[in-house]
PDB file of C-alpha atoms and ligand atoms in Angstrom:
ATOM      1  CA  UNK U   1       6.818  42.984 -21.626  1.00  0.00           C
ATOM      2  CA  UNK U   2       4.411  43.636 -18.754  1.00  0.00           C
ATOM      3  CA  UNK U   3       2.516  46.142 -20.888  1.00  0.00           C
ATOM      4  CA  UNK U   4       2.160  43.652 -23.735  1.00  0.00           C
ATOM      5  CA  UNK U   5       1.001  40.972 -21.302  1.00  0.00           C
ATOM      6  CA  UNK U   6      -1.729  43.306 -20.092  1.00  0.00           C
ATOM      7  CA  UNK U   7      -2.642  44.247 -23.650  1.00  0.00           C
ATOM      8  CA  UNK U   8      -3.162  40.591 -24.560  1.00  0.00           C
ATOM      9  CA  UNK U   9      -5.847  40.449 -21.883  1.00  0.00           C
ATOM     10  CA  UNK U  10      -7.476  43.851 -22.165  1.00  0.00           C
ATOM     11  CA  UNK U  11      -7.229  44.522 -25.901  1.00  0.00           C
ATOM     12  CA  UNK U  12      -6.751  41.296 -27.898  1.00  0.00           C
ATOM     13  CA  UNK U  13      -7.342  43.140 -31.193  1.00  0.00           C
ATOM     14  CA  UNK U  14      -4.515  45.581 -30.517  1.00  0.00           C
ATOM     15  CA  UNK U  15      -2.301  42.776 -29.269  1.00  0.00           C
ATOM     16  CA  UNK U  16      -2.882  41.110 -32.657  1.00  0.00           C
ATOM     17  CA  UNK U  17      -0.683  43.788 -34.220  1.00  0.00           C
ATOM     18  CA  UNK U  18       2.418  42.461 -32.457  1.00  0.00           C
ATOM     19  CA  UNK U  19       1.481  38.769 -32.680  1.00  0.00           C
ATOM     20  CA  UNK U  20       3.627  38.132 -35.769  1.00  0.00           C
ATOM     21  CA  UNK U  21       6.715  39.625 -34.172  1.00  0.00           C
ATOM     22  CA  UNK U  22       6.141  37.680 -30.956  1.00  0.00           C
ATOM     23  CA  UNK U  23       5.493  34.378 -32.713  1.00  0.00           C
ATOM     24  CA  UNK U  24       8.666  34.739 -34.780  1.00  0.00           C
ATOM     25  CA  UNK U  25      10.711  34.924 -31.580  1.00  0.00           C
ATOM     26  CA  UNK U  26       8.910  32.213 -29.594  1.00  0.00           C
ATOM     27  CA  UNK U  27       9.478  28.461 -29.471  1.00  0.00           C
ATOM     28  CA  UNK U  28      12.697  28.156 -27.509  1.00  0.00           C
ATOM     29  CA  UNK U  29      11.409  28.059 -23.912  1.00  0.00           C
ATOM     30  CA  UNK U  30      10.441  24.808 -22.251  1.00  0.00           C
ATOM     31  CA  UNK U  31       6.709  25.038 -21.500  1.00  0.00           C
ATOM     32  CA  UNK U  32       5.716  22.944 -18.543  1.00  0.00           C
ATOM     33  CA  UNK U  33       2.199  22.753 -17.152  1.00  0.00           C
ATOM     34  CA  UNK U  34       1.683  21.724 -13.541  1.00  0.00           C
ATOM     35  CA  UNK U  35      -1.797  20.492 -12.859  1.00  0.00           C
ATOM     36  CA  UNK U  36      -3.509  18.375 -10.238  1.00  0.00           C
ATOM     37  CA  UNK U  37      -6.169  18.553  -7.567  1.00  0.00           C
ATOM     38  CA  UNK U  38      -6.632  21.585  -5.354  1.00  0.00           C
ATOM     39  CA  UNK U  39      -4.154  21.638  -2.513  1.00  0.00           C
ATOM     40  CA  UNK U  40      -1.885  19.045  -4.136  1.00  0.00           C
ATOM     41  CA  UNK U  41       1.108  21.278  -3.558  1.00  0.00           C
ATOM     42  CA  UNK U  42       1.441  22.721  -7.067  1.00  0.00           C
ATOM     43  CA  UNK U  43       2.347  26.269  -6.052  1.00  0.00           C
ATOM     44  CA  UNK U  44       4.835  25.093  -3.438  1.00  0.00           C
ATOM     45  CA  UNK U  45       6.389  22.721  -5.961  1.00  0.00           C
ATOM     46  CA  UNK U  46       6.676  25.446  -8.611  1.00  0.00           C
ATOM     47  CA  UNK U  47       8.212  27.671  -5.979  1.00  0.00           C
ATOM     48  CA  UNK U  48      10.836  25.044  -5.217  1.00  0.00           C
ATOM     49  CA  UNK U  49      11.504  24.360  -8.898  1.00  0.00           C
ATOM     50  CA  UNK U  50      12.007  28.084  -9.500  1.00  0.00           C
ATOM     51  CA  UNK U  51      14.669  28.164  -6.785  1.00  0.00           C
ATOM     52  CA  UNK U  52      16.326  25.089  -8.232  1.00  0.00           C
ATOM     53  CA  UNK U  53      16.345  26.590 -11.735  1.00  0.00           C
ATOM     54  CA  UNK U  54      17.629  29.970 -10.570  1.00  0.00           C
ATOM     55  CA  UNK U  55      20.409  28.242  -8.664  1.00  0.00           C
ATOM     56  CA  UNK U  56      21.378  26.592 -11.957  1.00  0.00           C
ATOM     57  CA  UNK U  57      21.431  30.015 -13.639  1.00  0.00           C
ATOM     58  CA  UNK U  58      18.345  29.427 -15.752  1.00  0.00           C
ATOM     59  CA  UNK U  59      15.541  31.943 -16.188  1.00  0.00           C
ATOM     60  CA  UNK U  60      11.934  31.078 -15.483  1.00  0.00           C
ATOM     61  CA  UNK U  61       8.521  32.662 -15.925  1.00  0.00           C
ATOM     62  CA  UNK U  62       5.493  31.394 -14.020  1.00  0.00           C
ATOM     63  CA  UNK U  63       1.907  31.795 -15.131  1.00  0.00           C
ATOM     64  CA  UNK U  64      -0.618  30.921 -12.478  1.00  0.00           C
ATOM     65  CA  UNK U  65      -4.204  30.341 -13.442  1.00  0.00           C
ATOM     66  CA  UNK U  66      -6.843  30.493 -10.805  1.00  0.00           C
ATOM     67  CA  UNK U  67     -10.423  29.625 -11.679  1.00  0.00           C
ATOM     68  CA  UNK U  68     -11.593  31.366  -8.519  1.00  0.00           C
ATOM     69  CA  UNK U  69      -9.867  34.617  -9.416  1.00  0.00           C
ATOM     70  CA  UNK U  70     -13.163  35.912 -10.740  1.00  0.00           C
ATOM     71  CA  UNK U  71     -14.498  35.984  -7.206  1.00  0.00           C
ATOM     72  CA  UNK U  72     -11.384  37.038  -5.390  1.00  0.00           C
ATOM     73  CA  UNK U  73     -10.143  39.411  -8.062  1.00  0.00           C
ATOM     74  CA  UNK U  74      -6.888  37.477  -8.027  1.00  0.00           C
ATOM     75  CA  UNK U  75      -6.160  38.621  -4.505  1.00  0.00           C
ATOM     76  CA  UNK U  76      -5.439  35.068  -3.430  1.00  0.00           C
ATOM     77  CA  UNK U  77      -2.589  34.745  -5.843  1.00  0.00           C
ATOM     78  CA  UNK U  78      -0.313  37.048  -3.909  1.00  0.00           C
ATOM     79  CA  UNK U  79      -0.672  34.773  -0.885  1.00  0.00           C
ATOM     80  CA  UNK U  80       0.029  31.661  -2.830  1.00  0.00           C
ATOM     81  CA  UNK U  81       3.207  32.769  -4.453  1.00  0.00           C
ATOM     82  CA  UNK U  82       5.892  32.600  -1.874  1.00  0.00           C
ATOM     83  CA  UNK U  83       8.980  32.859  -4.017  1.00  0.00           C
ATOM     84  CA  UNK U  84      10.653  36.029  -2.902  1.00  0.00           C
ATOM     85  CA  UNK U  85      14.282  36.346  -3.821  1.00  0.00           C
ATOM     86  CA  UNK U  86      16.241  38.435  -1.365  1.00  0.00           C
ATOM     87  CA  UNK U  87      17.274  40.795  -4.129  1.00  0.00           C
ATOM     88  CA  UNK U  88      15.548  41.925  -7.307  1.00  0.00           C
ATOM     89  CA  UNK U  89      15.914  39.074  -9.778  1.00  0.00           C
ATOM     90  CA  UNK U  90      15.373  39.702 -13.493  1.00  0.00           C
ATOM     91  CA  UNK U  91      15.605  35.992 -14.163  1.00  0.00           C
ATOM     92  CA  UNK U  92      12.237  35.166 -12.688  1.00  0.00           C
ATOM     93  CA  UNK U  93       8.793  36.489 -13.480  1.00  0.00           C
ATOM     94  CA  UNK U  94       5.390  35.682 -11.977  1.00  0.00           C
ATOM     95  CA  UNK U  95       2.052  36.502 -13.474  1.00  0.00           C
ATOM     96  CA  UNK U  96      -1.521  35.411 -12.943  1.00  0.00           C
ATOM     97  CA  UNK U  97      -3.836  34.698 -15.846  1.00  0.00           C
ATOM     98  CA  UNK U  98      -7.429  35.725 -15.497  1.00  0.00           C
ATOM     99  CA  UNK U  99      -9.423  32.693 -16.519  1.00  0.00           C
ATOM    100  CA  UNK U 100     -12.695  34.483 -15.823  1.00  0.00           C
ATOM    101  CA  UNK U 101     -14.194  31.185 -14.771  1.00  0.00           C
ATOM    102  CA  UNK U 102     -14.906  30.250 -18.383  1.00  0.00           C
ATOM    103  CA  UNK U 103     -14.157  26.780 -19.704  1.00  0.00           C
ATOM    104  CA  UNK U 104     -11.182  27.125 -22.020  1.00  0.00           C
ATOM    105  CA  UNK U 105     -10.620  30.569 -20.592  1.00  0.00           C
ATOM    106  CA  UNK U 106      -6.917  29.960 -20.640  1.00  0.00           C
ATOM    107  CA  UNK U 107      -7.068  29.913 -24.417  1.00  0.00           C
ATOM    108  CA  UNK U 108      -7.802  33.618 -24.741  1.00  0.00           C
ATOM    109  CA  UNK U 109      -4.884  35.350 -23.124  1.00  0.00           C
ATOM    110  CA  UNK U 110      -2.825  32.512 -21.687  1.00  0.00           C
ATOM    111  CA  UNK U 111      -1.570  31.219 -25.028  1.00  0.00           C
ATOM    112  CA  UNK U 112      -0.513  34.703 -26.114  1.00  0.00           C
ATOM    113  CA  UNK U 113       1.160  35.321 -22.778  1.00  0.00           C
ATOM    114  CA  UNK U 114       3.167  32.115 -23.022  1.00  0.00           C
ATOM    115  CA  UNK U 115       4.337  33.111 -26.504  1.00  0.00           C
ATOM    116  CA  UNK U 116       5.255  36.530 -25.207  1.00  0.00           C
ATOM    117  CA  UNK U 117       7.269  35.247 -22.244  1.00  0.00           C
ATOM    118  CA  UNK U 118       8.920  32.740 -24.558  1.00  0.00           C
ATOM    119  CA  UNK U 119       9.778  35.491 -27.047  1.00  0.00           C
ATOM    120  CA  UNK U 120      11.382  37.473 -24.232  1.00  0.00           C
ATOM    121  CA  UNK U 121      13.760  34.583 -23.738  1.00  0.00           C
ATOM    122  CA  UNK U 122      12.791  32.764 -20.541  1.00  0.00           C
ATOM    123  CA  UNK U 123      14.373  29.322 -20.498  1.00  0.00           C
ATOM    124  CA  UNK U 124      11.464  27.747 -18.645  1.00  0.00           C
ATOM    125  CA  UNK U 125       7.773  28.632 -18.663  1.00  0.00           C
ATOM    126  CA  UNK U 126       5.833  27.057 -15.821  1.00  0.00           C
ATOM    127  CA  UNK U 127       2.051  27.147 -15.802  1.00  0.00           C
ATOM    128  CA  UNK U 128       0.006  26.255 -12.747  1.00  0.00           C
ATOM    129  CA  UNK U 129      -3.554  25.101 -13.327  1.00  0.00           C
ATOM    130  CA  UNK U 130      -5.931  23.394 -10.931  1.00  0.00           C
ATOM    131  CA  UNK U 131      -6.959  20.136 -12.534  1.00  0.00           C
ATOM    132  CA  UNK U 132     -10.723  20.297 -12.539  1.00  0.00           C
ATOM    133  CA  UNK U 133     -11.992  18.266 -15.460  1.00  0.00           C
ATOM    134  CA  UNK U 134     -11.817  20.394 -18.601  1.00  0.00           C
ATOM    135  CA  UNK U 135      -9.086  22.776 -17.556  1.00  0.00           C
ATOM    136  CA  UNK U 136      -6.177  20.333 -17.476  1.00  0.00           C
ATOM    137  CA  UNK U 137      -6.948  19.237 -21.025  1.00  0.00           C
ATOM    138  CA  UNK U 138      -6.869  22.891 -22.009  1.00  0.00           C
ATOM    139  CA  UNK U 139      -3.538  23.330 -20.268  1.00  0.00           C
ATOM    140  CA  UNK U 140      -2.103  20.268 -21.979  1.00  0.00           C
ATOM    141  CA  UNK U 141      -2.410  21.999 -25.346  1.00  0.00           C
ATOM    142  CA  UNK U 142      -0.840  25.191 -24.092  1.00  0.00           C
ATOM    143  CA  UNK U 143       2.334  23.523 -22.860  1.00  0.00           C
ATOM    144  CA  UNK U 144       4.924  21.084 -24.186  1.00  0.00           C
ATOM    145  CA  UNK U 145       4.796  18.794 -21.161  1.00  0.00           C
ATOM    146  CA  UNK U 146       2.153  18.313 -18.504  1.00  0.00           C
ATOM    147  CA  UNK U 147       3.196  17.436 -14.987  1.00  0.00           C
ATOM    148  CA  UNK U 148       0.438  15.970 -12.855  1.00  0.00           C
ATOM    149  CA  UNK U 149       1.027  16.700  -9.175  1.00  0.00           C
ATOM    150  CA  UNK U 150      -0.728  14.341  -6.791  1.00  0.00           C
ATOM    151  CA  UNK U 151      -0.632  14.375  -2.999  1.00  0.00           C
ATOM    152  CA  UNK U 152      -0.014  11.059  -1.246  1.00  0.00           C
ATOM    153  CA  UNK U 153      -3.359  11.278   0.565  1.00  0.00           C
ATOM    154  CA  UNK U 154      -5.350   8.098   0.023  1.00  0.00           C
ATOM    155  CA  UNK U 155      -7.431   7.696  -3.097  1.00  0.00           C
ATOM    156  CA  UNK U 156      -6.200  10.751  -4.965  1.00  0.00           C
ATOM    157  CA  UNK U 157      -4.336   8.680  -7.519  1.00  0.00           C
ATOM    158  CA  UNK U 158      -7.503   6.751  -8.270  1.00  0.00           C
ATOM    159  CA  UNK U 159      -9.466   9.988  -8.482  1.00  0.00           C
ATOM    160  CA  UNK U 160      -6.928  11.284 -10.974  1.00  0.00           C
ATOM    161  CA  UNK U 161      -7.574   8.255 -13.157  1.00  0.00           C
ATOM    162  CA  UNK U 162     -11.246   9.065 -13.226  1.00  0.00           C
ATOM    163  CA  UNK U 163     -10.790  12.770 -13.851  1.00  0.00           C
ATOM    164  CA  UNK U 164      -8.885  12.126 -17.065  1.00  0.00           C
ATOM    165  CA  UNK U 165      -5.632  13.409 -15.614  1.00  0.00           C
ATOM    166  CA  UNK U 166      -4.005  10.139 -16.588  1.00  0.00           C
ATOM    167  CA  UNK U 167      -4.154  10.890 -20.313  1.00  0.00           C
ATOM    168  CA  UNK U 168      -2.922  14.437 -19.852  1.00  0.00           C
ATOM    169  CA  UNK U 169       0.155  13.509 -17.798  1.00  0.00           C
ATOM    170  CA  UNK U 170       3.602  13.342 -19.395  1.00  0.00           C
ATOM    171  CA  UNK U 171       5.107  13.034 -15.935  1.00  0.00           C
ATOM    172  CA  UNK U 172       3.595  12.334 -12.519  1.00  0.00           C
ATOM    173  CA  UNK U 173       4.974  13.782  -9.332  1.00  0.00           C
ATOM    174  CA  UNK U 174       3.738  12.563  -5.983  1.00  0.00           C
ATOM    175  CA  UNK U 175       4.058  15.672  -3.822  1.00  0.00           C
ATOM    176  CA  UNK U 176       4.701  16.030  -0.079  1.00  0.00           C
ATOM    177  CA  UNK U 177       7.198  13.196  -0.202  1.00  0.00           C
ATOM    178  CA  UNK U 178       8.121  13.930   3.406  1.00  0.00           C
ATOM    179  CA  UNK U 179       4.713  12.602   4.473  1.00  0.00           C
ATOM    180  CA  UNK U 180       4.039   8.902   5.031  1.00  0.00           C
ATOM    181  CA  UNK U 181       2.455   7.058   2.131  1.00  0.00           C
ATOM    182  CA  UNK U 182       4.182   8.982  -0.659  1.00  0.00           C
ATOM    183  CA  UNK U 183       6.278   6.042  -1.872  1.00  0.00           C
ATOM    184  CA  UNK U 184       3.248   3.741  -1.690  1.00  0.00           C
ATOM    185  CA  UNK U 185       1.203   6.236  -3.712  1.00  0.00           C
ATOM    186  CA  UNK U 186       3.932   6.279  -6.359  1.00  0.00           C
ATOM    187  CA  UNK U 187       3.880   2.467  -6.555  1.00  0.00           C
ATOM    188  CA  UNK U 188       0.085   2.467  -6.974  1.00  0.00           C
ATOM    189  CA  UNK U 189       0.303   5.143  -9.632  1.00  0.00           C
ATOM    190  CA  UNK U 190       3.053   3.338 -11.545  1.00  0.00           C
ATOM    191  CA  UNK U 191       0.955   0.181 -11.492  1.00  0.00           C
ATOM    192  CA  UNK U 192      -2.067   2.022 -12.868  1.00  0.00           C
ATOM    193  CA  UNK U 193      -0.004   3.652 -15.630  1.00  0.00           C
ATOM    194  CA  UNK U 194       1.625   0.372 -16.662  1.00  0.00           C
ATOM    195  CA  UNK U 195      -1.724  -1.376 -16.720  1.00  0.00           C
ATOM    196  CA  UNK U 196      -3.247   1.337 -18.856  1.00  0.00           C
ATOM    197  CA  UNK U 197      -0.390   1.368 -21.335  1.00  0.00           C
ATOM    198  CA  UNK U 198      -0.022  -2.397 -21.502  1.00  0.00           C
ATOM    199  CA  UNK U 199      -3.184  -2.481 -23.590  1.00  0.00           C
ATOM    200  CA  UNK U 200      -1.808  -0.179 -26.297  1.00  0.00           C
ATOM    201  CA  UNK U 201       1.689  -1.681 -26.246  1.00  0.00           C
ATOM    202  CA  UNK U 202       3.638   1.404 -25.194  1.00  0.00           C
ATOM    203  CA  UNK U 203       7.333   0.654 -24.689  1.00  0.00           C
ATOM    204  CA  UNK U 204       8.362   0.771 -21.041  1.00  0.00           C
ATOM    205  CA  UNK U 205      10.789   3.680 -21.541  1.00  0.00           C
ATOM    206  CA  UNK U 206       7.986   5.706 -23.156  1.00  0.00           C
ATOM    207  CA  UNK U 207       5.749   5.469 -20.082  1.00  0.00           C
ATOM    208  CA  UNK U 208       5.289   8.720 -18.191  1.00  0.00           C
ATOM    209  CA  UNK U 209       7.697   8.665 -15.246  1.00  0.00           C
ATOM    210  CA  UNK U 210       6.391   8.714 -11.676  1.00  0.00           C
ATOM    211  CA  UNK U 211       8.572  10.356  -9.045  1.00  0.00           C
ATOM    212  CA  UNK U 212       8.252  11.450  -5.446  1.00  0.00           C
ATOM    213  CA  UNK U 213       9.124  15.021  -4.518  1.00  0.00           C
ATOM    214  CA  UNK U 214       8.989  17.094  -1.384  1.00  0.00           C
ATOM    215  CA  UNK U 215       9.047  20.856  -1.666  1.00  0.00           C
ATOM    216  CA  UNK U 216       9.485  20.989   2.113  1.00  0.00           C
ATOM    217  CA  UNK U 217      12.584  18.820   2.403  1.00  0.00           C
ATOM    218  CA  UNK U 218      13.887  19.284  -1.130  1.00  0.00           C
ATOM    219  CA  UNK U 219      13.808  15.553  -1.706  1.00  0.00           C
ATOM    220  CA  UNK U 220      13.585  14.511  -5.348  1.00  0.00           C
ATOM    221  CA  UNK U 221      13.506  18.068  -6.729  1.00  0.00           C
ATOM    222  CA  UNK U 222      16.782  17.904  -8.644  1.00  0.00           C
ATOM    223  CA  UNK U 223      15.811  14.477  -9.989  1.00  0.00           C
ATOM    224  CA  UNK U 224      12.379  15.726 -11.094  1.00  0.00           C
ATOM    225  CA  UNK U 225      13.985  18.650 -12.876  1.00  0.00           C
ATOM    226  CA  UNK U 226      16.439  16.320 -14.598  1.00  0.00           C
ATOM    227  CA  UNK U 227      13.505  14.172 -15.706  1.00  0.00           C
ATOM    228  CA  UNK U 228      11.661  17.191 -17.133  1.00  0.00           C
ATOM    229  CA  UNK U 229      14.802  18.245 -18.955  1.00  0.00           C
ATOM    230  CA  UNK U 230      15.211  14.759 -20.413  1.00  0.00           C
ATOM    231  CA  UNK U 231      11.554  14.583 -21.552  1.00  0.00           C
ATOM    232  CA  UNK U 232      11.813  18.069 -23.018  1.00  0.00           C
ATOM    233  CA  UNK U 233      15.019  17.246 -24.901  1.00  0.00           C
ATOM    234  CA  UNK U 234      13.513  14.013 -26.160  1.00  0.00           C
ATOM    235  CA  UNK U 235      10.390  15.641 -27.610  1.00  0.00           C
ATOM    236  CA  UNK U 236      12.559  18.246 -29.326  1.00  0.00           C
ATOM    237  CA  UNK U 237      14.792  15.560 -30.749  1.00  0.00           C
ATOM    238  CA  UNK U 238      12.191  13.126 -32.035  1.00  0.00           C
ATOM    239  CA  UNK U 239       9.885  15.643 -33.681  1.00  0.00           C
ATOM    240  CA  UNK U 240       6.972  15.076 -31.327  1.00  0.00           C
ATOM    241  CA  UNK U 241       7.194  18.638 -30.016  1.00  0.00           C
ATOM    242  CA  UNK U 242       6.856  20.000 -33.539  1.00  0.00           C
ATOM    243  CA  UNK U 243       3.724  17.903 -33.933  1.00  0.00           C
ATOM    244  CA  UNK U 244       2.306  19.190 -30.698  1.00  0.00           C
ATOM    245  CA  UNK U 245       3.091  22.775 -31.686  1.00  0.00           C
ATOM    246  CA  UNK U 246       1.283  22.332 -35.011  1.00  0.00           C
ATOM    247  CA  UNK U 247      -1.753  20.929 -33.222  1.00  0.00           C
ATOM    248  CA  UNK U 248      -1.648  23.820 -30.750  1.00  0.00           C
ATOM    249  CA  UNK U 249      -1.531  26.313 -33.596  1.00  0.00           C
ATOM    250  CA  UNK U 250      -4.419  24.630 -35.399  1.00  0.00           C
ATOM    251  CA  UNK U 251      -6.513  24.728 -32.238  1.00  0.00           C
ATOM    252  CA  UNK U 252      -5.805  28.389 -31.672  1.00  0.00           C
ATOM    253  CA  UNK U 253      -6.672  29.274 -35.258  1.00  0.00           C
ATOM    254  CA  UNK U 254      -9.915  27.318 -34.952  1.00  0.00           C
ATOM    255  CA  UNK U 255     -10.690  29.091 -31.718  1.00  0.00           C
ATOM    256  CA  UNK U 256     -10.083  32.557 -33.172  1.00  0.00           C
ATOM    257  CA  UNK U 257     -12.117  31.853 -36.298  1.00  0.00           C
ATOM    258  CA  UNK U 258     -15.022  30.521 -34.254  1.00  0.00           C
ATOM    259  CA  UNK U 259     -14.914  33.669 -32.141  1.00  0.00           C
ATOM    260  CA  UNK U 260     -15.052  35.847 -35.269  1.00  0.00           C
ATOM    261  CA  UNK U 261     -17.987  33.872 -36.581  1.00  0.00           C
ATOM    262  CA  UNK U 262     -20.014  33.921 -33.380  1.00  0.00           C
ATOM    263  CA  UNK U 263     -21.703  37.287 -33.987  1.00  0.00           C
ATOM    264  CA  UNK U 264     -22.637  36.925 -37.656  1.00  0.00           C
ATOM    265  CA  UNK U 265     -23.669  33.302 -37.110  1.00  0.00           C
ATOM    266  CA  UNK U 266     -25.981  34.155 -34.206  1.00  0.00           C
ATOM    267  CA  UNK U 267     -27.611  36.925 -36.249  1.00  0.00           C
ATOM    268  CA  UNK U 268     -28.082  34.753 -39.338  1.00  0.00           C
ATOM    269  CA  UNK U 269     -29.472  31.844 -37.293  1.00  0.00           C
ATOM    270  CA  UNK U 270     -31.978  34.109 -35.535  1.00  0.00           C
ATOM    271  CA  UNK U 271     -33.093  35.510 -38.883  1.00  0.00           C
ATOM    272  CA  UNK U 272     -33.495  32.025 -40.361  1.00  0.00           C
ATOM    273  CA  UNK U 273     -35.406  30.814 -37.311  1.00  0.00           C
ATOM    274  CA  UNK U 274     -37.855  33.693 -37.686  1.00  0.00           C
ATOM    275  CA  UNK U 275     -38.885  32.224 -41.064  1.00  0.00           C
ATOM    276  CA  UNK U 276     -39.379  28.757 -39.607  1.00  0.00           C
ATOM    277  CA  UNK U 277     -38.643  25.429 -41.315  1.00  0.00           C
ATOM    278  CA  UNK U 278     -36.542  22.308 -40.867  1.00  0.00           C
ATOM    279  CA  UNK U 279     -33.324  23.020 -38.951  1.00  0.00           C
ATOM    280  CA  UNK U 280     -31.257  21.171 -41.567  1.00  0.00           C
ATOM    281  CA  UNK U 281     -32.622  23.345 -44.372  1.00  0.00           C
ATOM    282  CA  UNK U 282     -32.199  26.519 -42.349  1.00  0.00           C
ATOM    283  CA  UNK U 283     -28.622  25.553 -41.486  1.00  0.00           C
ATOM    284  CA  UNK U 284     -27.804  25.240 -45.188  1.00  0.00           C
ATOM    285  CA  UNK U 285     -29.434  28.644 -45.811  1.00  0.00           C
ATOM    286  CA  UNK U 286     -27.373  30.171 -43.026  1.00  0.00           C
ATOM    287  CA  UNK U 287     -24.150  28.711 -44.446  1.00  0.00           C
ATOM    288  CA  UNK U 288     -24.970  30.228 -47.841  1.00  0.00           C
ATOM    289  CA  UNK U 289     -25.882  33.534 -46.257  1.00  0.00           C
ATOM    290  CA  UNK U 290     -22.620  33.695 -44.281  1.00  0.00           C
ATOM    291  CA  UNK U 291     -20.690  32.951 -47.443  1.00  0.00           C
ATOM    292  CA  UNK U 292     -22.497  35.649 -49.415  1.00  0.00           C
ATOM    293  CA  UNK U 293     -22.256  38.100 -46.544  1.00  0.00           C
ATOM    294  CA  UNK U 294     -18.514  37.692 -46.501  1.00  0.00           C
ATOM    295  CA  UNK U 295     -18.394  36.231 -42.962  1.00  0.00           C
ATOM    296  CA  UNK U 296     -16.427  33.264 -44.259  1.00  0.00           C
ATOM    297  CA  UNK U 297     -13.883  35.336 -46.160  1.00  0.00           C
TER     298      UNK U 297
HETATM  299  N1  LIG J   1       4.363  18.299   4.178  1.00  0.00           N
HETATM  300  C1  LIG J   1       4.351  18.976   3.045  1.00  0.00           C
HETATM  301  N2  LIG J   1       3.365  19.856   2.796  1.00  0.00           N
HETATM  302  C2  LIG J   1       3.374  20.527   1.622  1.00  0.00           C
HETATM  303  C3  LIG J   1       4.387  20.316   0.655  1.00  0.00           C
HETATM  304  N3  LIG J   1       4.122  21.083  -0.413  1.00  0.00           N
HETATM  305  C4  LIG J   1       2.996  21.761  -0.113  1.00  0.00           C
HETATM  306  N4  LIG J   1       2.538  21.445   1.109  1.00  0.00           N
HETATM  307  C5  LIG J   1       1.350  21.991   1.778  1.00  0.00           C
HETATM  308  O1  LIG J   1       0.174  21.669   1.066  1.00  0.00           O
HETATM  309  C6  LIG J   1      -0.740  22.763   1.092  1.00  0.00           C
HETATM  310  C7  LIG J   1      -1.147  23.143  -0.311  1.00  0.00           C
HETATM  311  O2  LIG J   1      -0.005  23.603  -0.997  1.00  0.00           O
HETATM  312  P1  LIG J   1      -0.128  24.496  -2.316  1.00  0.00           P
HETATM  313  O3  LIG J   1       1.224  24.586  -2.903  1.00  0.00           O
HETATM  314  O4  LIG J   1      -0.828  25.773  -2.045  1.00  0.00           O
HETATM  315  O5  LIG J   1      -1.062  23.564  -3.191  1.00  0.00           O
HETATM  316  P2  LIG J   1      -1.730  23.896  -4.599  1.00  0.00           P
HETATM  317  O6  LIG J   1      -1.844  22.621  -5.328  1.00  0.00           O
HETATM  318  O7  LIG J   1      -1.000  24.999  -5.280  1.00  0.00           O
HETATM  319  O8  LIG J   1      -3.159  24.419  -4.149  1.00  0.00           O
HETATM  320  P3  LIG J   1      -4.266  25.137  -5.062  1.00  0.00           P
HETATM  321  O9  LIG J   1      -3.561  26.151  -5.923  1.00  0.00           O
HETATM  322  O10 LIG J   1      -5.182  25.746  -4.072  1.00  0.00           O
HETATM  323  O11 LIG J   1      -4.902  24.064  -5.860  1.00  0.00           O
HETATM  324  C8  LIG J   1      -0.039  23.880   1.854  1.00  0.00           C
HETATM  325  O12 LIG J   1      -0.500  23.890   3.171  1.00  0.00           O
HETATM  326  C9  LIG J   1       1.413  23.518   1.786  1.00  0.00           C
HETATM  327  O13 LIG J   1       2.141  23.982   2.874  1.00  0.00           O
HETATM  328  C10 LIG J   1       5.428  19.371   0.954  1.00  0.00           C
HETATM  329  O14 LIG J   1       6.357  19.111   0.187  1.00  0.00           O
HETATM  330  N5  LIG J   1       5.343  18.729   2.160  1.00  0.00           N
HETATM  331 MG1  LIG J   2      -1.716  26.822  -6.064  1.00  0.00          MG
END
């Protein structure tokens, strides 16, 4: 499994040879993304959830994405992951995904790696991603459910609204619940969510839940896990997960095709530009040329 994970990053073309076999076995694991501002407590929360899940006898794989890993070479990750079972534990697996700082970088290897871990039978697949504009949208397509982790510190909930985290969240967890202001932050957040959804008439029980957790004290962890389980079961039962999976697949296909086309398209566009003319006319010429050249087949 570790070798295939590496292959998906270092040699995507070779990994493609096993993609069918992997895909056929994937789809059972619960894919949960944990996003939110830097320092929100995502890693600590995941750590605590892993313990909780292992105690319940469930297996869990964690993918951590780190946009700064380009600079640090991923060295930071080792520090951040604190989960260290006293004995070797086959039921838990940690891995970092190189995002190489590129927008949508998760798409390249991360999607394949999630499929792979899923195919190997992990019950839960947790993905950590710092919510920094584009990246949490990207993560939302990679997972079945997105958890937005927000610290109680003043104003962060409002910031989240602005950053577009609100749309991406299937569940909101106010972290560091042992600190003052956590309950108040949850109330503010609930108010904002209700207000937002009131305009499109979402039923109250369909609103993303807001809960307070503390990785330090353990408060709310079991409840949060129960909530995730309930949301996960619901989306499997009502067909919405199947819809999300289709959309995910379509996006990945689009992404791969665009990548294939990049080279031939750039060459054809440069050639057309050398002749000069209206961009609209040249674009049509390029389309015809790509078709003739077999790039679209
Ligand atoms: N009091 C308290 N502090 C916490 C809790 N969870 C995390 N912290 C602290 O918050 C800080 C950030 O925690 P991390 O888990 O590294 O946060 P993160 O969101 O993963 O951070 P990045 O990956 O850098 O974005 C650390 O100093 C933690 O000790 C908690 O439940 N209570
Ligand atoms: Mg972290």
